[in-house]
Coordinates of C-alpha atoms in Angstrom, one line a residue:
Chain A
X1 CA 0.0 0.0 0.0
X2 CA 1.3 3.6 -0.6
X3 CA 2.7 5.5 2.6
X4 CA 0.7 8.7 3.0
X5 CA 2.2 11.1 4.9
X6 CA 0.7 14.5 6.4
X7 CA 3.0 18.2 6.8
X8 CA 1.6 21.6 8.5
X9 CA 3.9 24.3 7.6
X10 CA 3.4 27.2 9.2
X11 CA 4.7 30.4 7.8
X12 CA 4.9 33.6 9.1
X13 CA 2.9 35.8 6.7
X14 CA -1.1 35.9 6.8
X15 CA -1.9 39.5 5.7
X16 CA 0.2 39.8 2.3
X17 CA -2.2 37.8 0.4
X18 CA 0.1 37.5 -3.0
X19 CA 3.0 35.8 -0.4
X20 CA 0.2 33.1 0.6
X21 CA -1.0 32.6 -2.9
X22 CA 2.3 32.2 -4.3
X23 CA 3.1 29.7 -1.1
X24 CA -0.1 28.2 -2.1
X25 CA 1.0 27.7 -6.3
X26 CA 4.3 26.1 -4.8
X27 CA 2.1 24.0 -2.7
X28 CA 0.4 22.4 -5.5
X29 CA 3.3 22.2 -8.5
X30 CA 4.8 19.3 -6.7
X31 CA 4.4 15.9 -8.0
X32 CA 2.8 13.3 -5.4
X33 CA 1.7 16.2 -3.2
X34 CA -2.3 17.4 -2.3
X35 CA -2.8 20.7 -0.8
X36 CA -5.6 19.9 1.3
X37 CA -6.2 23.6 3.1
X38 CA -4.1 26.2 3.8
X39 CA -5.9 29.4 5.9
X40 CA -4.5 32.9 7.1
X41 CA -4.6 34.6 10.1
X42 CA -4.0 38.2 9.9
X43 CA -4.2 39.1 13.7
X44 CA -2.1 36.6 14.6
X45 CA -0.3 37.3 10.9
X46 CA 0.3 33.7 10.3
X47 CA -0.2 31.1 7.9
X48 CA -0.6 27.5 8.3
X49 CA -1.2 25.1 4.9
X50 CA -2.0 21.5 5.1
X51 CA -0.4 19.1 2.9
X52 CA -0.7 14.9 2.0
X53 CA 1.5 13.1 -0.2
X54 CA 3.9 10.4 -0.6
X55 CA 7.0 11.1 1.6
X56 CA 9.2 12.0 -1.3
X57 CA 6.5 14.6 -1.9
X58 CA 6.3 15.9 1.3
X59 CA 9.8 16.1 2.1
X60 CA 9.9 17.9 -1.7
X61 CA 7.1 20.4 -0.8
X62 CA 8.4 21.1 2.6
X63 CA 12.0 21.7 1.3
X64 CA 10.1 24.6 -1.6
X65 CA 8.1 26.1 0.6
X66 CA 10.8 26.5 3.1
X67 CA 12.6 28.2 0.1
X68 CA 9.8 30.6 -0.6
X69 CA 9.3 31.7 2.4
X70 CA 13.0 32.3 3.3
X71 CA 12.7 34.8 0.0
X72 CA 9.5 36.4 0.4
X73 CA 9.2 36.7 4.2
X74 CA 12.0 38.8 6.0
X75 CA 11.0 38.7 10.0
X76 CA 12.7 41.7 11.0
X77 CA 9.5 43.6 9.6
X78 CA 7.1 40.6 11.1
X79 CA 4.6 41.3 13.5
X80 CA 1.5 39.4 15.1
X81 CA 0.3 38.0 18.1
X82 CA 1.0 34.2 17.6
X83 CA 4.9 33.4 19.0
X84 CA 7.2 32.7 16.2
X85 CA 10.8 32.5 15.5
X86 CA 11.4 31.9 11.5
X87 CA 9.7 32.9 7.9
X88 CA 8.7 29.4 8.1
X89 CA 8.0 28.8 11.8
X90 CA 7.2 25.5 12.2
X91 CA 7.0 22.2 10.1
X92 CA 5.4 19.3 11.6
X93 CA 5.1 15.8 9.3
X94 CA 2.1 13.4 10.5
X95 CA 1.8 9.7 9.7
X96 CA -1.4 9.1 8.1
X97 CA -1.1 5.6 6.5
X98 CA 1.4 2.5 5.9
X99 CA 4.1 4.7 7.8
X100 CA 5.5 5.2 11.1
X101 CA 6.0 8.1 13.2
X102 CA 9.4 7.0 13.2
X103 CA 9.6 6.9 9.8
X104 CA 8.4 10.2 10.0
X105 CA 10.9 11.3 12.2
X106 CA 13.5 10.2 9.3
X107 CA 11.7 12.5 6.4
X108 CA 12.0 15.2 9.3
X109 CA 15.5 14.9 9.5
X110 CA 16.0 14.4 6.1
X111 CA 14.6 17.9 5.0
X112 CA 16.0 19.2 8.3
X113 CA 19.5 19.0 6.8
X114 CA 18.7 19.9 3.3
X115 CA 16.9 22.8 4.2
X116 CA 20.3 23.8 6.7
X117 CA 22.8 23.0 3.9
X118 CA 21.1 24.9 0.6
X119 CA 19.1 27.3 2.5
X120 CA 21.2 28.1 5.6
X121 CA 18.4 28.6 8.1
X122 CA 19.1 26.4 11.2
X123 CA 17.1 24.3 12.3
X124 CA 15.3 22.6 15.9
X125 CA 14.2 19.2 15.8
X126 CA 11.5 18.9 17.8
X127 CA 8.6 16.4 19.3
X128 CA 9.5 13.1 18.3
X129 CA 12.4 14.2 16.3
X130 CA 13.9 16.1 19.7
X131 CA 17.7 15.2 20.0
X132 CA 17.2 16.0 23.7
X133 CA 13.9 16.0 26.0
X134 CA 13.3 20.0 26.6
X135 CA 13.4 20.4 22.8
X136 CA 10.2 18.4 22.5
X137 CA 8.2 21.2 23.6
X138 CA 7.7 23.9 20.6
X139 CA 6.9 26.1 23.1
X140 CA 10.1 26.0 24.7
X141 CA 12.4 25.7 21.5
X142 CA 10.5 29.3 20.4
X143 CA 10.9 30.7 24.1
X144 CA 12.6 34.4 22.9
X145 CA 10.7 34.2 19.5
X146 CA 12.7 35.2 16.4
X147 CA 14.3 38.7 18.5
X148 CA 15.6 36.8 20.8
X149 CA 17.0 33.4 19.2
X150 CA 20.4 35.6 18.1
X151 CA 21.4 35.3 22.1
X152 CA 19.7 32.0 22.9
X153 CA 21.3 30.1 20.1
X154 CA 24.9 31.0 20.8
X155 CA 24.0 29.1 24.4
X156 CA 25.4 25.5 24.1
X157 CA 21.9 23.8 25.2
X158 CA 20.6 25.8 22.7
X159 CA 23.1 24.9 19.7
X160 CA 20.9 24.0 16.6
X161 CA 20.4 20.9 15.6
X162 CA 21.4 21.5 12.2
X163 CA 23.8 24.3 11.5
X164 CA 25.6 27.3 13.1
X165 CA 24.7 28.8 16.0
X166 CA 23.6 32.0 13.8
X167 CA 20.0 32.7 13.0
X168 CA 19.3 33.2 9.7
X169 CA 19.2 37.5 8.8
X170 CA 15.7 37.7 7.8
X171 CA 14.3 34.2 8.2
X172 CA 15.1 33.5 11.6
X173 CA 15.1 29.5 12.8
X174 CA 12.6 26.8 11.8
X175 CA 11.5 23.9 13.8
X176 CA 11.0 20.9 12.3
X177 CA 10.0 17.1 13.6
X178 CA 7.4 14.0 13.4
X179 CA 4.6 14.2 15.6
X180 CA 1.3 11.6 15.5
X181 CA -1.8 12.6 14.1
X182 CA -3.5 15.2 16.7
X183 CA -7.0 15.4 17.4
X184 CA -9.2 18.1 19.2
X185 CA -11.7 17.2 20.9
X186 CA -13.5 19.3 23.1
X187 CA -16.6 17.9 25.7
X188 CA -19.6 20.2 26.5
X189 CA -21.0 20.1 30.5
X190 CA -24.4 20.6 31.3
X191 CA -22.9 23.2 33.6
X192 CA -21.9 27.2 33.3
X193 CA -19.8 26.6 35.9
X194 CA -16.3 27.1 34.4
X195 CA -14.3 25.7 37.8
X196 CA -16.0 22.2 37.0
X197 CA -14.6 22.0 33.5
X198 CA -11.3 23.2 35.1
X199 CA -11.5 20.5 37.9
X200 CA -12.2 17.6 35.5
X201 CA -9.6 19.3 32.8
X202 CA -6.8 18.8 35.4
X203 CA -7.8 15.2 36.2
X204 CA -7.5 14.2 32.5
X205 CA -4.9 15.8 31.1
X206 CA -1.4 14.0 31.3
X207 CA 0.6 17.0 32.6
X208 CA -1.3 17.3 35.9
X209 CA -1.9 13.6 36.1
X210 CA -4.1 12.2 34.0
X211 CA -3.7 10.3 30.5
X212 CA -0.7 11.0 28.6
X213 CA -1.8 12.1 25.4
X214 CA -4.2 14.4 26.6
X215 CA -4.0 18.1 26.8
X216 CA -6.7 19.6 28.5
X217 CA -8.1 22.7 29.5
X218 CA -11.7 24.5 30.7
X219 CA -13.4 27.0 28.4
X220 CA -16.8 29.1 28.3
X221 CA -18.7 28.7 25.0
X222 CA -19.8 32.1 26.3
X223 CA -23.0 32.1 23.6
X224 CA -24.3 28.3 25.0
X225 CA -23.4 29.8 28.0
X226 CA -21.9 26.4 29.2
X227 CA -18.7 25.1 30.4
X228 CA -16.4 23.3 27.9
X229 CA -13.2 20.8 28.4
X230 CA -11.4 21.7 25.5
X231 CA -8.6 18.6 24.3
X232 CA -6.1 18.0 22.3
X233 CA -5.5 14.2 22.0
X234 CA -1.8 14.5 20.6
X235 CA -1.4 10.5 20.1
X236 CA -5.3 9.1 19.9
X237 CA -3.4 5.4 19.9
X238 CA -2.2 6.1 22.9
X239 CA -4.8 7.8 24.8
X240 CA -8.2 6.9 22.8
X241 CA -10.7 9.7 22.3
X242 CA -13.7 6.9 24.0
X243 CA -11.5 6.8 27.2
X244 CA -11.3 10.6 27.5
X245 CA -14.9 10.4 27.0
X246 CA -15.9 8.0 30.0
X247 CA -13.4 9.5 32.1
X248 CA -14.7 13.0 31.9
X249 CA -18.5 11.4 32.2
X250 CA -17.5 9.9 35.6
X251 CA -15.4 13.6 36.8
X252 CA -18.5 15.2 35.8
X253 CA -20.9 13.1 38.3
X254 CA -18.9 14.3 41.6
X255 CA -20.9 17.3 40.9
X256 CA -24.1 16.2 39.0
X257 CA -22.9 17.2 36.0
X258 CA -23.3 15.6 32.7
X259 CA -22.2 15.9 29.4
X260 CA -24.2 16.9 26.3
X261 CA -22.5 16.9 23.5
X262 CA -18.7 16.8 22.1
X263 CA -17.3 18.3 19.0
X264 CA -14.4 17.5 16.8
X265 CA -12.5 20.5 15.4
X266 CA -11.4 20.1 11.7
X267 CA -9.8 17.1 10.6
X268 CA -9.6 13.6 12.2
X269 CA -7.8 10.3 11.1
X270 CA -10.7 7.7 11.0
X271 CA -9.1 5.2 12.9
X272 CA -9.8 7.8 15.6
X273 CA -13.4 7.3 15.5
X274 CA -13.5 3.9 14.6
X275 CA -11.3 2.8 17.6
X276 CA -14.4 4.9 19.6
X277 CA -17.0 2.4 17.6
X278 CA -15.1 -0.3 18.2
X279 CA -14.9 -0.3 21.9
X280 CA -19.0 1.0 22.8
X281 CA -19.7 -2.0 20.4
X282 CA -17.4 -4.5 22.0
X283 CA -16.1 -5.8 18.4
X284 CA -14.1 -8.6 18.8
X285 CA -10.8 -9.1 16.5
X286 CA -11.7 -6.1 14.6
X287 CA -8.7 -5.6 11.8
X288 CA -8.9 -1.9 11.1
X289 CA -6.8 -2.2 8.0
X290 CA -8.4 -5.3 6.6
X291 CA -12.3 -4.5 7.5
X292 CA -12.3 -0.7 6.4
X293 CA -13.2 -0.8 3.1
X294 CA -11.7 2.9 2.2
X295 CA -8.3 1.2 3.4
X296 CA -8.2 -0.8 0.3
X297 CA -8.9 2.6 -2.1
X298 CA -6.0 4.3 -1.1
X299 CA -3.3 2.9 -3.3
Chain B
X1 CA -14.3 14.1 -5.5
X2 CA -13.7 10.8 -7.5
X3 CA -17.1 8.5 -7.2
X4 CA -16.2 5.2 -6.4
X5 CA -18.2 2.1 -6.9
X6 CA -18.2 -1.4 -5.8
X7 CA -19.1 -4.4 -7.7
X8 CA -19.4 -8.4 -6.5
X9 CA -20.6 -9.9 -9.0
X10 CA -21.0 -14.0 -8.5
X11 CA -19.9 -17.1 -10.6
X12 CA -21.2 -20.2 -11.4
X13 CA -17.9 -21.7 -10.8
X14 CA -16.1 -23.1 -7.8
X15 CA -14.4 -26.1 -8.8
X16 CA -12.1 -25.4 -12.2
X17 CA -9.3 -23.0 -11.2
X18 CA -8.8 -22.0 -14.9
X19 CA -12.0 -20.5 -15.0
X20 CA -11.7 -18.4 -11.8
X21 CA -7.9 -17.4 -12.6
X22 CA -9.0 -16.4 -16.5
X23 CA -11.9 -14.0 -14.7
X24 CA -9.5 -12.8 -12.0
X25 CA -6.6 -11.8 -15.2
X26 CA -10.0 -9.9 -17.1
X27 CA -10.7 -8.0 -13.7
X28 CA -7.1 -6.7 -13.6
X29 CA -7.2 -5.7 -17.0
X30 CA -9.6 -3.3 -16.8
X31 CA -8.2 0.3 -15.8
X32 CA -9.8 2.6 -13.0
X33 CA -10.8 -0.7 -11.2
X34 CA -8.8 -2.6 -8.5
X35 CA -9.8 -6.5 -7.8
X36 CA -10.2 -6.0 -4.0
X37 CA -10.5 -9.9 -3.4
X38 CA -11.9 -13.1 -4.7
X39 CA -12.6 -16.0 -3.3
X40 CA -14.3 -19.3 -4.8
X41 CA -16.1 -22.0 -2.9
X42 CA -16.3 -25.5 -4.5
X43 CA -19.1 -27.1 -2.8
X44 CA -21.6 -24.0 -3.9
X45 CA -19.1 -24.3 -6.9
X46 CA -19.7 -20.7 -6.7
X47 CA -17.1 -17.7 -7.0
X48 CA -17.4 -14.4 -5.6
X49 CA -15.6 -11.2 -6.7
X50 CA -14.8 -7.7 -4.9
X51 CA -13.9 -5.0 -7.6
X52 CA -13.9 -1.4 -6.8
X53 CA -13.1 1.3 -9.3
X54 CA -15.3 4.5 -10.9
X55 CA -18.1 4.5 -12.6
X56 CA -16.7 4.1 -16.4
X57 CA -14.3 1.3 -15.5
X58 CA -17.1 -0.9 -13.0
X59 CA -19.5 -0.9 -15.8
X60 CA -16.7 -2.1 -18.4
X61 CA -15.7 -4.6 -16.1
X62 CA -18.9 -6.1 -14.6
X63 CA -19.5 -6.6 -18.7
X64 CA -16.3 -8.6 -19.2
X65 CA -16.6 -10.4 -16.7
X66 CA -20.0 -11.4 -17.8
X67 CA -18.7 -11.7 -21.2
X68 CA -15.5 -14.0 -20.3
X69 CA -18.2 -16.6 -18.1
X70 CA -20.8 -16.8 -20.9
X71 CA -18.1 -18.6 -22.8
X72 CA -16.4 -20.5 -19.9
X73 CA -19.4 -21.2 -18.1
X74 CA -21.8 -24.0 -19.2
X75 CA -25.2 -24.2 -16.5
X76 CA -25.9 -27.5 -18.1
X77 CA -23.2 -29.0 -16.6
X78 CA -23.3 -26.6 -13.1
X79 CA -24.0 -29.1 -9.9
X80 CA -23.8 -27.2 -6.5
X81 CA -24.9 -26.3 -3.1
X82 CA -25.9 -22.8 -3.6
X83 CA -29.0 -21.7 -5.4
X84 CA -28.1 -20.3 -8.9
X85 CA -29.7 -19.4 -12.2
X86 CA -26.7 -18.1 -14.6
X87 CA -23.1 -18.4 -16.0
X88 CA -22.8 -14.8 -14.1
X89 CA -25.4 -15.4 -11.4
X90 CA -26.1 -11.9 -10.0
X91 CA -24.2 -8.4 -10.5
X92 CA -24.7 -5.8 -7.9
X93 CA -23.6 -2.3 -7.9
X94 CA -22.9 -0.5 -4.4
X95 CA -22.1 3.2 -4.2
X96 CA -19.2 3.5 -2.1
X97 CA -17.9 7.4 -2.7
X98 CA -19.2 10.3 -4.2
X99 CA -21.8 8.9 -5.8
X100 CA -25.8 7.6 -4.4
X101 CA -27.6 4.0 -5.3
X102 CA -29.6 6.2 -7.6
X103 CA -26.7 7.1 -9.8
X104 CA -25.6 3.2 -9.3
X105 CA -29.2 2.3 -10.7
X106 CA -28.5 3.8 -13.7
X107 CA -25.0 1.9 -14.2
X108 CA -26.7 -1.2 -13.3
X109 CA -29.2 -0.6 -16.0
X110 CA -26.6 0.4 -19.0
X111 CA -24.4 -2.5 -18.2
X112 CA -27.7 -5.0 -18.2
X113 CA -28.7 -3.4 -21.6
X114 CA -25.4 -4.1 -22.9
X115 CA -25.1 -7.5 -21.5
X116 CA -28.3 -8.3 -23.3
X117 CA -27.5 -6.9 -26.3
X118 CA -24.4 -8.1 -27.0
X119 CA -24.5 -11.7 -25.1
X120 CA -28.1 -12.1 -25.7
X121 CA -27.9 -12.6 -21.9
X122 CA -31.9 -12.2 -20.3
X123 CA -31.4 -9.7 -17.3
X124 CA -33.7 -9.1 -14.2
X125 CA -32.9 -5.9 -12.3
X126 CA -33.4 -6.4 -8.3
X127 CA -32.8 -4.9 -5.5
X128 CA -32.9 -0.4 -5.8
X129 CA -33.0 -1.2 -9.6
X130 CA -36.4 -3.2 -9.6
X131 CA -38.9 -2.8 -12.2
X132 CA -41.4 -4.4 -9.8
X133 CA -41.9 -5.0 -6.0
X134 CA -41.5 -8.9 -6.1
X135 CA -38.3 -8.4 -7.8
X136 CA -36.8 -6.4 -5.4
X137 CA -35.8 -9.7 -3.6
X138 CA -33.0 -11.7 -5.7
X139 CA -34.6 -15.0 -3.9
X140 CA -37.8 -14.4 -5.4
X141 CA -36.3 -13.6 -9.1
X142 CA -33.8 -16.9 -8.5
X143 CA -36.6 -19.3 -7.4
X144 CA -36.9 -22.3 -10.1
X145 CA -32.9 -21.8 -10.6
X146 CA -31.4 -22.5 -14.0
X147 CA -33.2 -25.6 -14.6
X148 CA -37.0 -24.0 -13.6
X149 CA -35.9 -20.7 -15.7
X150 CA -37.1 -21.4 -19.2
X151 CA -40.8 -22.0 -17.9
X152 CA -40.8 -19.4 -15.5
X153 CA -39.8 -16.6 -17.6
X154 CA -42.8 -17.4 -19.8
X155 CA -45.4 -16.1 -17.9
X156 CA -45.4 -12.7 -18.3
X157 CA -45.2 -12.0 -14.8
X158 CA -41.5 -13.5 -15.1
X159 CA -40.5 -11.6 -18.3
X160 CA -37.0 -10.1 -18.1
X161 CA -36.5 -7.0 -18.1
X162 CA -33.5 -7.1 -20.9
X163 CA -34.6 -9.1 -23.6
X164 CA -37.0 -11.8 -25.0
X165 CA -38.3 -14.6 -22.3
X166 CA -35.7 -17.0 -23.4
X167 CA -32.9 -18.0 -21.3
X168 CA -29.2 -18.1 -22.9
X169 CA -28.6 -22.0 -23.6
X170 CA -25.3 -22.2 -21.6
X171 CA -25.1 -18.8 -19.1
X172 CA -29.0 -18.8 -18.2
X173 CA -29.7 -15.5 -16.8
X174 CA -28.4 -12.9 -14.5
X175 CA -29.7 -10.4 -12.7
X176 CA -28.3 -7.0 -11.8
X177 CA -28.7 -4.1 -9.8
X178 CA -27.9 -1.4 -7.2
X179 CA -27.8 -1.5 -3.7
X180 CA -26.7 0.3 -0.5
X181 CA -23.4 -1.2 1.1
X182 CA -24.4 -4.7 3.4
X183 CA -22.2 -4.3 7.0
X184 CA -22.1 -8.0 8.6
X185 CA -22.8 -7.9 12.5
X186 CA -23.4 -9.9 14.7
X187 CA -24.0 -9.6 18.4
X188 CA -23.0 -12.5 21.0
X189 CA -25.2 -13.5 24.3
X190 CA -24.0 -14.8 27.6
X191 CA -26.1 -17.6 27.2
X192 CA -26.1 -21.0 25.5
X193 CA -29.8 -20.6 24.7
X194 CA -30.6 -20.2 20.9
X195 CA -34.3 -19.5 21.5
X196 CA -33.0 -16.2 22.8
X197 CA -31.0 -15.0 20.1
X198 CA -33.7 -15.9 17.6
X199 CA -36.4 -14.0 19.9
X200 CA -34.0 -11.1 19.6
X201 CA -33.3 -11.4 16.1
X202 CA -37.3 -11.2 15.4
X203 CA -37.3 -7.9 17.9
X204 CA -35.1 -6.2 15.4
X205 CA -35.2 -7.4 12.2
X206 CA -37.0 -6.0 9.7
X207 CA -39.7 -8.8 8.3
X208 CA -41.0 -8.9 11.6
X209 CA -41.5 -5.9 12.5
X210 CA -38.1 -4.4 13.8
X211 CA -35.7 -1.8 12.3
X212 CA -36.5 -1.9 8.3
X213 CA -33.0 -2.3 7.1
X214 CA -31.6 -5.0 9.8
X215 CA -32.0 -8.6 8.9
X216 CA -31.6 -11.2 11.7
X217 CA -31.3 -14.6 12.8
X218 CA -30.2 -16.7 15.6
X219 CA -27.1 -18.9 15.5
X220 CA -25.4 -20.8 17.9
X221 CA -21.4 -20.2 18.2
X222 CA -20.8 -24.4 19.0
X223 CA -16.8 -23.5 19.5
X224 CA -17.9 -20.8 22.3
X225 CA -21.0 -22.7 23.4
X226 CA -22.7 -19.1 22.8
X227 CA -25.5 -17.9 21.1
X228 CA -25.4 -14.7 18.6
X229 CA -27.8 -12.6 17.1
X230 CA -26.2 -12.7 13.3
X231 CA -27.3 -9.9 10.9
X232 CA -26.7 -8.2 7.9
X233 CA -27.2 -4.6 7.9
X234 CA -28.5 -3.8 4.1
X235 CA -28.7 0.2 4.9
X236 CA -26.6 1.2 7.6
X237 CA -27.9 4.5 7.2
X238 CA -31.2 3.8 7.5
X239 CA -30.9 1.9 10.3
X240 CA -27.2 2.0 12.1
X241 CA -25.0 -0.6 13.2
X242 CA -25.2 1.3 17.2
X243 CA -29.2 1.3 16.9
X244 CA -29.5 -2.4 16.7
X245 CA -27.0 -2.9 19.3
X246 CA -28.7 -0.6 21.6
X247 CA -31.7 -2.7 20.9
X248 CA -30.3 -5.9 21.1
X249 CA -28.9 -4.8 24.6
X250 CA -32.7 -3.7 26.0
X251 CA -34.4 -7.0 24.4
X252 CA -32.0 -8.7 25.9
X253 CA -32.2 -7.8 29.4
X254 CA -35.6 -9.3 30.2
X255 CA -33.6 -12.7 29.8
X256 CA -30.7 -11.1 32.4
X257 CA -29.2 -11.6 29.3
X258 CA -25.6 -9.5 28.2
X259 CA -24.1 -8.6 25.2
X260 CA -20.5 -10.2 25.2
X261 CA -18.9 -8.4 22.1
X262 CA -19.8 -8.2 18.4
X263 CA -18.1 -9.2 15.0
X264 CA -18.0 -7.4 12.2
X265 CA -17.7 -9.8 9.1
X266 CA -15.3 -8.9 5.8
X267 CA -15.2 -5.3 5.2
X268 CA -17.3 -2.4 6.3
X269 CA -17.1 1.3 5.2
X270 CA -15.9 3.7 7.6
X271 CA -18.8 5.8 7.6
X272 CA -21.1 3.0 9.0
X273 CA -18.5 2.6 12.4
X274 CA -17.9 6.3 12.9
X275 CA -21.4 7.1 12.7
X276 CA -21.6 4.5 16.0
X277 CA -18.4 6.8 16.9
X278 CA -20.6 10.1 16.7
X279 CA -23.8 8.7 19.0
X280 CA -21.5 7.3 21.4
X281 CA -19.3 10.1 21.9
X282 CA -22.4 12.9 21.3
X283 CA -20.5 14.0 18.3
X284 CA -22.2 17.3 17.4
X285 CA -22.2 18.8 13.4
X286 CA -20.0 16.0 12.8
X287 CA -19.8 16.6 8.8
X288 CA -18.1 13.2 8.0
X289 CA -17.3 14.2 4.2
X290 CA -15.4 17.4 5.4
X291 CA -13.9 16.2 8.9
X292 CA -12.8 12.6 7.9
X293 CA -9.5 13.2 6.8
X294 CA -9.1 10.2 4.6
X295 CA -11.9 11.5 2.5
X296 CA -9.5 14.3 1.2
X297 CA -7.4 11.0 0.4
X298 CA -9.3 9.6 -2.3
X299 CA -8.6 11.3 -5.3

């Protein structure tokens, strides 16, 4: 079967709309390669595109787009609200089908040098790609944002993983790494009582305690006027969606509280979903990539 | 989107390995259309074929195929287990992507025009592509068999819907048609007692007065010393795979019965297993086309 893999670039330009549509024409000249979305975010003056393809596709497309945006985006003029430390800020790559993460974590690499050696931009290899465990974080390989990677680069822990400790003039650093397919998920409470979703957010969520793959936190949907855990299941084979589910049902009960709904933001794998079917109709020796019919259509 | 359509059409041969292997080289041959799977049983002397593939290349294969066992086939000579009335017994078209059983009736009715018209092949359409209530039902159409066939499609009740009410010497008749995708599933009991399962199976099938689209029977699993409610769903969107488990689960309580686990059987499309996912989980504005991301996958 053909190995499908999935890459989120995200480039710092979202109010110059002929930089996105020629990021967007770049997008879809490469062989192998679907542009499946790709939205702007002027506020936060961002761009994020979503791509499929075969991984020398992807590793192709990442490379050009990396390129582009190195020549049409110069960060010493960016502003916005979203953190970011490069013209391309960020570029995850996603196992979707007949590939692993780690596998994934070689494409990263992979276009992590090439994009060091012909583009000079250096480069953080992050989440599963991380060479050590505090560059797994995104949050905390961007800490200083573009203005203040010059100083935190030239620190030893913070040597880049590909190339000299010297940011790039105008576009910055990029990270770059293999994650699993993320999820969110969020779980609407019979309840406008924002503390409750809190409370139960904290028990699930692996950082305080809870399941591993689960970040968690409690929102207002301020127009249902309800309380909301809000999710993001960053590894839905490790921590199911159906488990989140009964555990924030049985957190909810301590204080009468039930759930109403759920909601699914954007895109999910289906295996997802169908690992959710599977378990609330107890099917025995289900073979999800036999039985699924649409897993014989792709290639 | 590409539209996508499934075709299993069914042999009258089992038993000569030449014969299957010749019709498995034609379904190869034919581009836009993968052979999913085929698998041949000798004591129904009876092969069965899984071909997907768009709407162009189905209908040129399903014709073929009927072609290539009209001159293979002879039904004078056909002994076997299973009921059967032609060289190419029964052709149905399922809508798998893209595309609804209306669009699939009107490829079922081209390719049994030109099956008629060029094999001189008599063809009753069944199921969604009926002419007639009682034909709706393939049993119905089949009763009599090859050897009952040249009587019964005299009265003109029986006259085929392609062609003069003669059967084809050697390939008999066929009959085609459309339907919705069949999902296998059965439920198993904590109890050896058969007369349970097949009082459940009457709750919720259709013919007797259950969900319209379930049909259901009791079997006993000898290896497990279990009984199972066994059930093909022919419409899992008119009645889904969760709503007969939820039933099956109330019915069976007034026994202190339990649902053990289920079984899916072969394949299933993703949509009927994620639509379980979206009751369970209380899924709202789930749009399964948009949110799926597989569906962005297939062409």
């Amino acid at each position: 079967m053909a190995k499908i893999v999935e890459c989120i670039p995200n480039f710092s330009e979202g109010r110059d709309q002929t930089v996105v549509d020629a990021l967007a024409a770049t997008a879809r000249s490469i062989p192998g390669v679907t542009l499946l979305d790709y939205s702007s975010d002027p506020s936060h003056n961002r761009s994020v595109f979503t791509l499929v393809g075969d991984p020398d596709g992807i590793a192709e497309v990442a490379f050009q787009l990396c390129k582009l945006a190195s020549e049409k985006i110069d960060m010493r003029e960016h502003t916005g609200e979203h953190p970011r430390m490069g013209a391309t800020d960020v570029i995850p790559f996603v196992p979707i089908k007949d590939i692993s993460v780690d596998e994934c974590v070689e494409i990263s690499k992979a276009v992590a040098k090439r994009i060091n050696d012909e583009l000079n931009i250096p480069i953080f290899l992050y989440e599963y790609s991380a060479t050590r465990p505090e560059r797994e974080n995104l949050a905390k390989v961007r800490k200083g944002q573009f203005e203040g990677m010059p100083e935190k680069i030239k620190d030893p822990d913070w040597h880049p993983d590909f190339g000299a400790p010297v940011i790039h003039p105008t576009a910055g650093v990029t990270a770059v790494g293999a994650r699993p397919p993320l999820v969110a998920f969020n779980i609407n409470l019979d309840t406008d009582n924002l503390d409750i979703a809190n409370a139960i957010a904290k028990t699930i969520r692996g950082s305080s305690g809870g399941y591993k793959y689960c970040k968690g936190i409690g929102i207002m949907l301020e127009d249902r006027n309800i309380a909301q855990v809000s999710m993001n299941m960053v590894n839905f084979e490790g921590t199911p969606l159906y488990r989140v589910f009964e555990a924030v049902r049985f957190e909810a009960q301590r204080w009468g509280v039930n759930i109403i709904g759920s909601e699914v933001i954007g895109l999910a794998p289906a295996k997802a979903l169908i690992d959710c079917a599977e378990y609330y109709l107890k099917i025995e020796n289900f073979d999800y990539d036999k039985q699924v019919l649409e897993n014989h259509l792709l290639g």
